[in-house]
Tab-separated table of C-alpha atoms in Angstrom:
chain	number	residue	atom	x	y	z
K	168	MET	CA	-29.357	14.544	23.942
K	169	ARG	CA	-26.269	13.758	26.046
K	170	THR	CA	-24.704	11.668	23.239
K	171	ARG	CA	-25.258	14.492	20.787
K	172	THR	CA	-23.518	16.960	23.126
K	173	VAL	CA	-20.539	14.638	23.544
K	174	VAL	CA	-20.239	14.138	19.768
K	175	LEU	CA	-20.458	17.883	19.107
K	176	ALA	CA	-17.845	18.568	21.800
K	177	ALA	CA	-15.531	15.937	20.281
K	178	LEU	CA	-15.942	17.419	16.801
K	179	ALA	CA	-15.281	20.933	18.107
K	180	ALA	CA	-12.153	19.702	19.907
K	181	GLY	CA	-10.967	17.992	16.726
K	182	VAL	CA	-11.453	21.131	14.634
K	183	LEU	CA	-9.668	23.229	17.267
K	184	GLY	CA	-6.805	20.712	17.262
K	185	ILE	CA	-6.446	20.988	13.485
K	186	VAL	CA	-6.567	24.789	13.604
K	187	ALA	CA	-3.991	24.869	16.427
K	188	GLY	CA	-1.741	22.447	14.529
K	189	LEU	CA	-1.893	24.585	11.394
K	190	ALA	CA	-1.238	27.748	13.424
K	191	VAL	CA	1.819	26.226	15.120
K	192	ASN	CA	3.240	24.064	12.312
K	193	GLY	CA	1.864	25.755	9.202
K	194	PRO	CA	0.167	23.767	6.444
K	195	GLY	CA	3.197	21.476	5.956
K	196	PRO	CA	1.752	18.403	7.698
K	197	LEU	CA	-1.521	18.731	5.803
K	198	LEU	CA	0.279	19.133	2.467
K	199	ARG	CA	2.168	15.900	3.101
K	200	THR	CA	-1.101	13.955	2.844
K	201	GLU	CA	-2.744	12.828	-0.389
K	202	LEU	CA	-5.960	14.617	0.631
K	203	GLY	CA	-4.031	17.853	1.256
K	204	GLN	CA	-2.239	17.566	-2.069
K	205	ARG	CA	-5.501	16.992	-3.947
K	206	ALA	CA	-7.073	19.994	-2.215
K	207	MET	CA	-4.057	22.165	-3.063
K	208	GLN	CA	-4.073	20.990	-6.688
K	209	GLY	CA	-7.788	21.740	-6.979
K	210	ALA	CA	-7.382	25.213	-5.475
K	211	MET	CA	-4.459	26.046	-7.767
K	212	SER	CA	-6.282	24.795	-10.853
K	213	ALA	CA	-9.347	26.872	-9.947
K	214	VAL	CA	-7.366	30.123	-9.983
K	215	ALA	CA	-4.971	29.288	-12.816
K	216	PRO	CA	-5.299	30.879	-16.231
K	217	PRO	CA	-6.733	28.566	-18.861
K	218	ALA	CA	-4.238	26.437	-20.766
K	219	PRO	CA	-3.248	27.842	-24.170
K	220	ASP	CA	-5.336	26.601	-27.088
K	221	GLY	CA	-4.290	23.177	-28.306
K	222	LEU	CA	-2.058	22.395	-25.301
K	223	GLN	CA	-2.678	18.936	-23.862
K	224	VAL	CA	-2.636	18.967	-20.059
K	225	ALA	CA	-2.353	15.772	-18.009
K	226	THR	CA	-5.061	14.958	-15.506
K	227	ARG	CA	-4.899	12.377	-12.764
K	228	GLY	CA	-5.805	8.904	-14.013
K	229	GLU	CA	-5.418	9.823	-17.684
K	230	GLN	CA	-2.611	9.308	-20.215
K	231	VAL	CA	0.192	11.863	-20.038
K	232	PRO	CA	0.688	13.745	-23.322
K	233	THR	CA	3.993	13.057	-25.040
K	234	ILE	CA	6.559	15.706	-24.121
K	235	THR	CA	9.923	15.895	-25.902
K	236	LEU	CA	12.677	17.972	-24.289
K	237	PRO	CA	16.427	18.279	-24.764
K	238	GLY	CA	18.671	16.615	-22.215
K	239	LEU	CA	21.774	18.362	-20.961
K	240	ASP	CA	23.712	16.822	-23.857
K	241	GLY	CA	21.100	17.988	-26.378
K	242	ALA	CA	19.724	14.493	-27.037
K	243	PRO	CA	15.920	14.341	-26.879
K	244	ILE	CA	14.202	12.930	-23.789
K	245	ILE	CA	10.645	11.750	-24.393
K	246	VAL	CA	8.170	11.689	-21.501
K	247	PRO	CA	6.662	9.193	-20.835
K	248	GLY	CA	7.937	7.294	-23.897
K	249	ASP	CA	11.506	6.765	-22.672
K	250	SER	CA	10.348	5.126	-19.434
K	251	ALA	CA	10.047	1.785	-21.269
K	252	GLY	CA	7.026	0.435	-19.407
K	253	ARG	CA	8.284	1.352	-15.938
K	254	PRO	CA	6.932	3.920	-13.478
K	255	LEU	CA	8.497	7.359	-13.866
K	256	LEU	CA	8.896	10.049	-11.221
K	257	VAL	CA	9.292	13.474	-12.863
K	258	ASN	CA	10.529	16.352	-10.707
K	259	LEU	CA	10.306	19.927	-12.004
K	260	TRP	CA	12.818	22.283	-10.452
K	261	ALA	CA	15.066	25.301	-11.035
K	262	SER	CA	18.542	26.237	-9.839
K	263	TRP	CA	17.170	29.383	-8.131
K	264	CYS	CA	14.457	27.487	-6.187
K	265	GLY	CA	15.585	26.956	-2.568
K	266	PRO	CA	13.147	24.106	-1.728
K	267	CYS	CA	14.093	22.395	-5.026
K	268	ILE	CA	17.755	22.459	-4.074
K	269	GLU	CA	17.023	21.121	-0.592
K	270	GLU	CA	15.194	18.073	-1.966
K	271	MET	CA	17.808	17.169	-4.632
K	272	PRO	CA	19.786	14.859	-2.288
K	273	GLU	CA	16.546	13.039	-1.431
K	274	LEU	CA	15.711	12.580	-5.115
K	275	GLU	CA	19.245	11.314	-5.756
K	276	ARG	CA	18.976	8.868	-2.836
K	277	PHE	CA	15.674	7.566	-4.200
K	278	ALA	CA	17.022	7.228	-7.757
K	279	VAL	CA	20.059	5.251	-6.553
K	280	GLU	CA	17.847	3.079	-4.324
K	281	GLN	CA	15.616	2.218	-7.311
K	282	GLY	CA	18.518	1.035	-9.467
K	283	ALA	CA	18.036	-0.040	-13.058
K	284	ASN	CA	14.728	-1.867	-12.530
K	285	GLY	CA	12.726	0.357	-10.151
K	286	VAL	CA	10.960	3.664	-10.573
K	287	GLN	CA	12.883	5.856	-13.000
K	288	VAL	CA	13.616	9.441	-11.986
K	289	LEU	CA	13.785	12.393	-14.365
K	290	GLY	CA	14.473	15.993	-13.451
K	291	ILE	CA	13.125	18.766	-15.660
K	292	ALA	CA	14.821	22.075	-15.021
K	293	LEU	CA	12.663	25.070	-15.895
K	294	ASP	CA	15.795	27.123	-16.170
K	295	ASP	CA	18.697	28.331	-18.270
K	296	GLN	CA	21.019	25.494	-19.354
K	297	ALA	CA	24.194	27.294	-18.186
K	298	ALA	CA	22.690	27.846	-14.715
K	299	VAL	CA	21.674	24.178	-14.527
K	300	GLU	CA	25.116	22.955	-15.597
K	301	ASP	CA	26.769	25.239	-13.024
K	302	PHE	CA	24.419	23.970	-10.314
K	303	LEU	CA	24.968	20.298	-11.212
K	304	ALA	CA	28.755	20.802	-11.181
K	305	ARG	CA	28.386	21.669	-7.480
K	306	ILE	CA	25.554	19.246	-6.615
K	307	PRO	CA	25.641	16.356	-9.111
K	308	VAL	CA	22.867	13.809	-9.570
K	309	SER	CA	22.947	10.492	-11.401
K	310	TYR	CA	19.450	10.647	-12.913
K	311	PRO	CA	18.814	12.376	-16.266
K	312	ILE	CA	17.986	16.062	-16.442
K	313	ALA	CA	15.997	17.720	-19.227
K	314	ILE	CA	15.827	21.458	-19.860
K	315	ASP	CA	12.682	23.468	-20.544
K	316	THR	CA	11.867	27.154	-20.809
K	317	PRO	CA	9.344	28.361	-18.216
K	318	GLY	CA	6.129	29.719	-19.641
K	319	PRO	CA	2.448	29.018	-20.287
K	320	ARG	CA	3.253	25.994	-22.508
K	321	ASP	CA	6.068	24.442	-20.453
K	322	SER	CA	6.259	20.799	-19.393
K	323	GLY	CA	5.094	21.662	-15.873
K	324	VAL	CA	1.823	23.025	-17.238
K	325	GLN	CA	1.494	19.947	-19.465
K	326	LEU	CA	2.002	17.734	-16.401
K	327	GLY	CA	-0.815	19.439	-14.476
K	328	ASN	CA	0.914	22.383	-12.760
K	329	PRO	CA	-0.895	25.415	-14.244
K	330	ARG	CA	0.456	27.882	-11.666
K	331	GLY	CA	4.106	26.868	-12.152
K	332	VAL	CA	4.793	26.216	-8.461
K	333	LEU	CA	8.205	24.603	-7.841
K	334	PRO	CA	9.183	22.027	-6.894
K	335	TYR	CA	6.485	19.966	-8.529
K	336	THR	CA	6.605	16.197	-8.894
K	337	VAL	CA	4.423	13.684	-10.704
K	338	LEU	CA	4.370	9.906	-10.699
K	339	ILE	CA	3.546	8.357	-14.064
K	340	GLY	CA	2.560	4.701	-14.127
K	341	ALA	CA	4.166	2.070	-16.337
K	342	ASP	CA	1.122	2.460	-18.618
K	343	GLY	CA	1.753	6.206	-19.089
K	344	ARG	CA	-1.067	7.413	-16.828
K	345	LEU	CA	-0.665	10.235	-14.321
K	346	LEU	CA	-0.962	8.587	-10.904
K	347	LYS	CA	0.079	11.264	-8.399
K	348	GLN	CA	0.952	14.939	-8.209
K	349	ARG	CA	3.005	16.631	-5.513
K	350	ILE	CA	3.349	20.362	-4.900
K	351	GLY	CA	6.325	21.250	-2.702
K	352	PRO	CA	9.472	19.459	-1.586
K	353	PHE	CA	9.876	15.975	-0.176
K	354	SER	CA	11.471	15.526	3.215
K	355	HIS	CA	14.017	12.789	3.960
K	356	GLY	CA	12.633	9.288	3.371
K	357	GLU	CA	9.272	10.537	2.105
K	358	ILE	CA	9.609	9.734	-1.609
K	359	SER	CA	9.834	5.965	-1.125
K	360	GLY	CA	6.402	5.803	0.495
K	361	TRP	CA	4.879	8.322	-1.896
K	362	ALA	CA	6.086	6.494	-5.015
K	363	ALA	CA	5.159	3.027	-3.756
K	364	PRO	CA	2.471	1.241	-5.815
């Protein structure tokens, strides 16, 4: 009986600690965990409208459907085809999205750190091309940027983001399978651990 009381008290204290942490810090720390991200993805998918008929939507562990988008120069970028057997981190963003803008330097740092043989980085701007070009003139990045029009059939939806929350990032394995999904921005130094095999 005494052991049971101690265990129940410890569990109650743990739950109170989690609730207090969320009340003080918000859900940020929880969303930085894989478990929190999976829970958030599940909740968003449960309340999202169904995908349009015939639209292939990526699911974790499965092959990513081929997506072809124009790059800033108009040349086609094929996801995941252009990744040439290497892991690919795809970040969906927009020039009007504050958290997206805040994480751009972190994405650039990661892309430079990876070099020519590491994880490739691709940005997909769900935005107007002129707005993206203006933004990148002020805050340039070295990794490629593709342009897409936001909507129910956009590349974010195809990559498993039915609610269109930005920023949204996925990690695609060298074999073209969706490995990880991330809703929300990365903080400094966080991408390296998240994208590690």
